[in-house]
């Protein structure tokens, strides 16, 4: 579970995981698009600490850029 205090910002718009998005490869669910396409692309391009975040109130998901915390 992600601590919301460690989220710097949301990279994608929050949406329901089952909503369909149109991609160059065809239609995918929003969850599949995030997990299979966007998170790997972001990590390849900039190596940001990103994760899939689920809003417990609404059930919406989004990619979030996380604060890097150092061990004490």
CSV table of N, CA, C and O in Angstrom, one decimal:
chain,number,residue,atom,x,y,z
A,1,UNK,N,0.8,-1.2,0.0
A,1,UNK,CA,0.0,0.0,0.0
A,1,UNK,C,0.9,1.2,0.0
A,1,UNK,O,1.9,1.3,0.7
A,2,UNK,N,0.5,2.2,-0.8
A,2,UNK,CA,1.3,3.4,-0.9
A,2,UNK,C,0.8,4.5,0.1
A,2,UNK,O,-0.4,4.7,0.2
A,3,UNK,N,1.7,5.1,0.8
A,3,UNK,CA,1.4,6.1,1.7
A,3,UNK,C,1.1,7.4,0.8
A,3,UNK,O,2.0,7.8,0.1
A,4,UNK,N,-0.1,8.0,0.9
A,4,UNK,CA,-0.3,9.2,0.0
A,4,UNK,C,0.6,10.3,0.3
A,4,UNK,O,0.9,11.1,-0.6
A,5,UNK,N,1.2,10.4,1.5
A,5,UNK,CA,2.2,11.4,1.8
A,5,UNK,C,3.5,11.3,0.9
A,5,UNK,O,4.2,12.3,0.7
A,6,UNK,N,3.7,10.1,0.4
A,6,UNK,CA,4.9,9.9,-0.4
A,6,UNK,C,4.7,10.1,-1.9
A,6,UNK,O,5.5,9.9,-2.7
A,7,UNK,N,3.5,10.5,-2.3
A,7,UNK,CA,3.1,10.8,-3.7
A,7,UNK,C,3.5,12.2,-4.0
A,7,UNK,O,3.0,13.2,-3.4
A,8,UNK,N,4.4,12.4,-5.0
A,8,UNK,CA,4.8,13.7,-5.4
A,8,UNK,C,3.7,14.3,-6.3
A,8,UNK,O,3.3,15.4,-6.2
A,9,UNK,N,3.3,13.5,-7.3
A,9,UNK,CA,2.2,13.9,-8.1
A,9,UNK,C,1.7,12.7,-8.9
A,9,UNK,O,2.4,11.7,-9.1
A,10,UNK,N,0.5,12.9,-9.5
A,10,UNK,CA,-0.1,11.9,-10.3
A,10,UNK,C,0.3,12.1,-11.7
A,10,UNK,O,0.2,13.2,-12.2
A,11,UNK,N,0.9,11.1,-12.4
A,11,UNK,CA,1.4,11.2,-13.8
A,11,UNK,C,0.2,11.1,-14.7
A,11,UNK,O,0.2,11.7,-15.8
A,12,UNK,N,-0.7,10.2,-14.4
A,12,UNK,CA,-1.9,9.9,-15.3
A,12,UNK,C,-3.1,10.4,-14.6
A,12,UNK,O,-3.2,10.5,-13.4
A,13,UNK,N,-4.2,10.6,-15.4
A,13,UNK,CA,-5.5,10.9,-14.9
A,13,UNK,C,-6.1,9.6,-14.3
A,13,UNK,O,-5.9,8.5,-14.8
A,14,UNK,N,-6.6,9.8,-13.1
A,14,UNK,CA,-7.3,8.6,-12.4
A,14,UNK,C,-8.5,8.2,-13.2
A,14,UNK,O,-9.2,9.0,-13.7
A,15,UNK,N,-8.7,6.9,-13.3
A,15,UNK,CA,-9.8,6.3,-14.0
A,15,UNK,C,-10.1,4.9,-13.4
A,15,UNK,O,-9.3,4.4,-12.7
A,16,UNK,N,-11.2,4.4,-13.8
A,16,UNK,CA,-11.6,3.1,-13.3
A,16,UNK,C,-10.7,2.1,-14.1
A,16,UNK,O,-10.5,2.2,-15.3
A,17,UNK,N,-10.3,1.0,-13.4
A,17,UNK,CA,-9.4,0.0,-14.0
A,17,UNK,C,-10.0,-0.7,-15.2
A,17,UNK,O,-9.3,-1.1,-16.1
A,18,UNK,N,-11.3,-0.8,-15.3
A,18,UNK,CA,-11.9,-1.5,-16.4
A,18,UNK,C,-12.3,-0.7,-17.6
A,18,UNK,O,-12.8,-1.2,-18.6
A,19,UNK,N,-12.2,0.7,-17.5
A,19,UNK,CA,-12.5,1.5,-18.6
A,19,UNK,C,-11.5,1.2,-19.7
A,19,UNK,O,-10.4,0.9,-19.6
A,20,UNK,N,-12.1,1.4,-20.9
A,20,UNK,CA,-11.3,1.1,-22.1
A,20,UNK,C,-10.5,2.3,-22.6
A,20,UNK,O,-11.1,3.4,-22.6
A,21,UNK,N,-9.3,2.2,-23.1
A,21,UNK,CA,-8.5,3.3,-23.7
A,21,UNK,C,-8.1,2.8,-25.1
A,21,UNK,O,-7.9,1.6,-25.3
A,22,UNK,N,-8.1,3.7,-26.0
A,22,UNK,CA,-7.7,3.4,-27.4
A,22,UNK,C,-6.1,3.6,-27.5
A,22,UNK,O,-5.6,4.7,-27.1
A,23,UNK,N,-5.4,2.6,-27.9
A,23,UNK,CA,-4.0,2.7,-28.1
A,23,UNK,C,-3.7,2.4,-29.6
A,23,UNK,O,-4.6,2.0,-30.3
A,24,UNK,N,-2.4,2.6,-29.9
A,24,UNK,CA,-2.0,2.3,-31.3
A,24,UNK,C,-2.2,0.8,-31.6
A,24,UNK,O,-2.3,0.4,-32.7
A,25,UNK,N,-2.2,0.0,-30.5
A,25,UNK,CA,-2.3,-1.5,-30.7
A,25,UNK,C,-3.8,-1.9,-30.6
A,25,UNK,O,-4.1,-3.1,-30.7
A,26,UNK,N,-4.7,-1.0,-30.4
A,26,UNK,CA,-6.1,-1.3,-30.2
A,26,UNK,C,-6.6,-0.9,-28.8
A,26,UNK,O,-6.0,-0.2,-28.1
A,27,UNK,N,-7.7,-1.4,-28.5
A,27,UNK,CA,-8.3,-1.1,-27.1
A,27,UNK,C,-7.7,-2.0,-26.0
A,27,UNK,O,-7.5,-3.2,-26.2
A,28,UNK,N,-7.5,-1.4,-24.9
A,28,UNK,CA,-7.0,-2.1,-23.7
A,28,UNK,C,-7.8,-1.5,-22.5
A,28,UNK,O,-8.3,-0.4,-22.6
A,29,UNK,N,-7.8,-2.3,-21.4
A,29,UNK,CA,-8.4,-1.7,-20.2
A,29,UNK,C,-7.4,-0.7,-19.7
A,29,UNK,O,-6.1,-0.8,-20.0
A,30,UNK,N,-7.8,0.2,-18.9
A,30,UNK,CA,-7.0,1.3,-18.3
A,30,UNK,C,-5.9,0.6,-17.5
A,30,UNK,O,-4.7,1.0,-17.6
A,31,UNK,N,-6.2,-0.4,-16.7
A,31,UNK,CA,-5.3,-1.1,-15.8
A,31,UNK,C,-4.2,-1.8,-16.7
A,31,UNK,O,-3.0,-1.7,-16.4
A,32,UNK,N,-4.6,-2.5,-17.8
A,32,UNK,CA,-3.6,-3.1,-18.6
A,32,UNK,C,-2.7,-2.1,-19.3
A,32,UNK,O,-1.5,-2.3,-19.4
A,33,UNK,N,-3.2,-1.0,-19.7
A,33,UNK,CA,-2.4,0.0,-20.4
A,33,UNK,C,-1.4,0.6,-19.4
A,33,UNK,O,-0.2,0.7,-19.7
A,34,UNK,N,-1.8,0.8,-18.2
A,34,UNK,CA,-0.9,1.4,-17.2
A,34,UNK,C,0.2,0.3,-16.9
A,34,UNK,O,1.4,0.6,-16.9
A,35,UNK,N,-0.2,-0.9,-16.6
A,35,UNK,CA,0.8,-1.9,-16.2
A,35,UNK,C,1.7,-2.4,-17.3
A,35,UNK,O,2.9,-2.6,-17.2
A,36,UNK,N,1.1,-2.6,-18.5
A,36,UNK,CA,1.9,-3.1,-19.6
A,36,UNK,C,2.6,-2.1,-20.5
A,36,UNK,O,3.6,-2.5,-21.1
A,37,UNK,N,2.1,-0.9,-20.5
A,37,UNK,CA,2.7,0.1,-21.4
A,37,UNK,C,3.3,1.3,-20.7
A,37,UNK,O,4.5,1.6,-20.9
A,38,UNK,N,2.6,2.0,-19.9
A,38,UNK,CA,3.0,3.3,-19.3
A,38,UNK,C,4.1,3.1,-18.3
A,38,UNK,O,5.1,3.9,-18.3
A,39,UNK,N,3.9,2.3,-17.3
A,39,UNK,CA,4.9,2.2,-16.2
A,39,UNK,C,6.2,1.7,-16.8
A,39,UNK,O,7.3,2.4,-16.5
A,40,UNK,N,6.3,0.7,-17.6
A,40,UNK,CA,7.6,0.3,-18.2
A,40,UNK,C,8.2,1.4,-19.1
A,40,UNK,O,9.4,1.7,-19.0
A,41,UNK,N,7.4,2.2,-19.8
A,41,UNK,CA,7.9,3.3,-20.6
A,41,UNK,C,8.5,4.4,-19.8
A,41,UNK,O,9.6,4.9,-20.1
A,42,UNK,N,7.8,4.7,-18.7
A,42,UNK,CA,8.4,5.8,-17.8
A,42,UNK,C,9.7,5.3,-17.2
A,42,UNK,O,10.6,6.1,-17.1
A,43,UNK,N,9.7,4.1,-16.7
A,43,UNK,CA,10.9,3.6,-16.1
A,43,UNK,C,12.1,3.5,-17.1
A,43,UNK,O,13.2,3.8,-16.7
A,44,UNK,N,11.8,3.2,-18.3
A,44,UNK,CA,12.9,3.1,-19.3
A,44,UNK,C,13.4,4.5,-19.6
A,44,UNK,O,14.6,4.7,-19.8
A,45,UNK,N,12.5,5.5,-19.7
A,45,UNK,CA,12.9,6.8,-20.2
A,45,UNK,C,13.6,7.6,-19.1
A,45,UNK,O,14.5,8.4,-19.3
A,46,UNK,N,13.1,7.5,-17.8
A,46,UNK,CA,13.6,8.4,-16.8
A,46,UNK,C,14.0,7.8,-15.5
A,46,UNK,O,14.4,8.4,-14.6
A,47,UNK,N,13.6,6.5,-15.3
A,47,UNK,CA,14.0,5.8,-14.1
A,47,UNK,C,13.3,6.4,-12.9
A,47,UNK,O,13.9,6.3,-11.8
A,48,UNK,N,12.2,7.0,-13.0
A,48,UNK,CA,11.5,7.6,-11.9
A,48,UNK,C,10.9,6.5,-11.0
A,48,UNK,O,10.5,5.4,-11.5
A,49,UNK,N,10.8,6.7,-9.7
A,49,UNK,CA,10.1,5.7,-8.9
A,49,UNK,C,8.6,5.9,-9.0
A,49,UNK,O,8.0,6.9,-8.5
A,50,UNK,N,8.0,5.1,-9.9
A,50,UNK,CA,6.6,5.2,-10.1
A,50,UNK,C,5.9,3.9,-9.7
A,50,UNK,O,6.5,2.9,-9.6
A,51,UNK,N,4.6,4.1,-9.4
A,51,UNK,CA,3.8,2.9,-9.0
A,51,UNK,C,2.4,3.1,-9.4
A,51,UNK,O,1.9,4.2,-9.7
A,52,UNK,N,1.6,2.0,-9.3
A,52,UNK,CA,0.2,2.0,-9.5
A,52,UNK,C,-0.5,2.4,-8.2
A,52,UNK,O,-0.2,1.7,-7.2
A,53,UNK,N,-1.3,3.4,-8.2
A,53,UNK,CA,-2.0,3.8,-7.0
A,53,UNK,C,-3.5,3.6,-7.1
A,53,UNK,O,-4.0,4.0,-8.2
A,54,UNK,N,-4.1,3.0,-6.2
A,54,UNK,CA,-5.6,2.9,-6.1
A,54,UNK,C,-6.1,3.7,-5.0
A,54,UNK,O,-5.8,3.6,-3.9
A,55,UNK,N,-7.1,4.6,-5.4
A,55,UNK,CA,-7.8,5.4,-4.4
A,55,UNK,C,-8.8,4.6,-3.7
A,55,UNK,O,-9.7,4.0,-4.3
A,56,UNK,N,-8.6,4.4,-2.4
A,56,UNK,CA,-9.5,3.5,-1.7
A,56,UNK,C,-10.9,4.0,-1.6
A,56,UNK,O,-11.8,3.2,-1.4
A,57,UNK,N,-11.1,5.3,-1.7
A,57,UNK,CA,-12.5,5.8,-1.7
A,57,UNK,C,-13.2,5.6,-3.0
A,57,UNK,O,-14.4,5.3,-2.9
A,58,UNK,N,-12.6,5.8,-4.1
A,58,UNK,CA,-13.3,5.8,-5.4
A,58,UNK,C,-13.0,4.6,-6.2
A,58,UNK,O,-13.7,4.3,-7.1
A,59,UNK,N,-11.9,3.9,-5.9
A,59,UNK,CA,-11.5,2.7,-6.7
A,59,UNK,C,-10.8,3.1,-8.0
A,59,UNK,O,-10.4,2.2,-8.7
A,60,UNK,N,-10.5,4.4,-8.2
A,60,UNK,CA,-9.8,4.8,-9.4
A,60,UNK,C,-8.3,4.5,-9.2
A,60,UNK,O,-7.8,4.5,-8.2
A,61,UNK,N,-7.7,4.3,-10.4
A,61,UNK,CA,-6.3,4.0,-10.4
A,61,UNK,C,-5.5,5.0,-11.2
A,61,UNK,O,-6.1,5.7,-12.1
A,62,UNK,N,-4.3,5.3,-10.9
A,62,UNK,CA,-3.4,6.2,-11.6
A,62,UNK,C,-2.0,5.8,-11.4
A,62,UNK,O,-1.6,5.1,-10.4
A,63,UNK,N,-1.1,6.3,-12.2
A,63,UNK,CA,0.4,6.2,-12.0
A,63,UNK,C,0.8,7.4,-11.2
A,63,UNK,O,0.4,8.5,-11.4
A,64,UNK,N,1.6,7.1,-10.1
A,64,UNK,CA,2.0,8.2,-9.3
A,64,UNK,C,3.6,8.2,-9.2
A,64,UNK,O,4.2,7.2,-9.3
A,65,UNK,N,4.1,9.4,-9.2
A,65,UNK,CA,5.6,9.6,-9.0
A,65,UNK,C,5.8,9.7,-7.5
A,65,UNK,O,5.2,10.5,-6.8
A,66,UNK,N,6.6,8.8,-7.0
A,66,UNK,CA,6.8,8.7,-5.5
A,66,UNK,C,8.0,9.5,-5.1
A,66,UNK,O,9.0,9.6,-5.8
A,67,UNK,N,7.9,10.0,-3.9
A,67,UNK,CA,9.0,10.7,-3.2
A,67,UNK,C,10.1,9.6,-2.9
A,67,UNK,O,9.7,8.5,-2.4
A,68,UNK,N,11.3,9.9,-3.1
A,68,UNK,CA,12.4,9.0,-2.8
A,68,UNK,C,12.7,9.2,-1.3
A,68,UNK,O,13.0,10.4,-0.9
A,69,UNK,N,12.6,8.2,-0.5
A,69,UNK,CA,12.9,8.3,0.9
A,69,UNK,C,14.2,7.5,1.1
A,69,UNK,O,14.5,6.5,0.6
A,70,UNK,N,15.1,8.2,2.0
A,70,UNK,CA,16.4,7.5,2.2
A,70,UNK,C,16.3,6.9,3.6
A,70,UNK,O,15.6,7.4,4.5
A,71,UNK,N,17.0,5.8,3.7
A,71,UNK,CA,17.1,5.1,5.0
A,71,UNK,C,17.9,5.9,6.0
A,71,UNK,O,18.9,6.5,5.7
A,72,UNK,N,17.5,5.9,7.3
A,72,UNK,CA,18.3,6.6,8.3
A,72,UNK,C,19.4,5.8,8.8
A,72,UNK,O,19.4,4.6,8.9
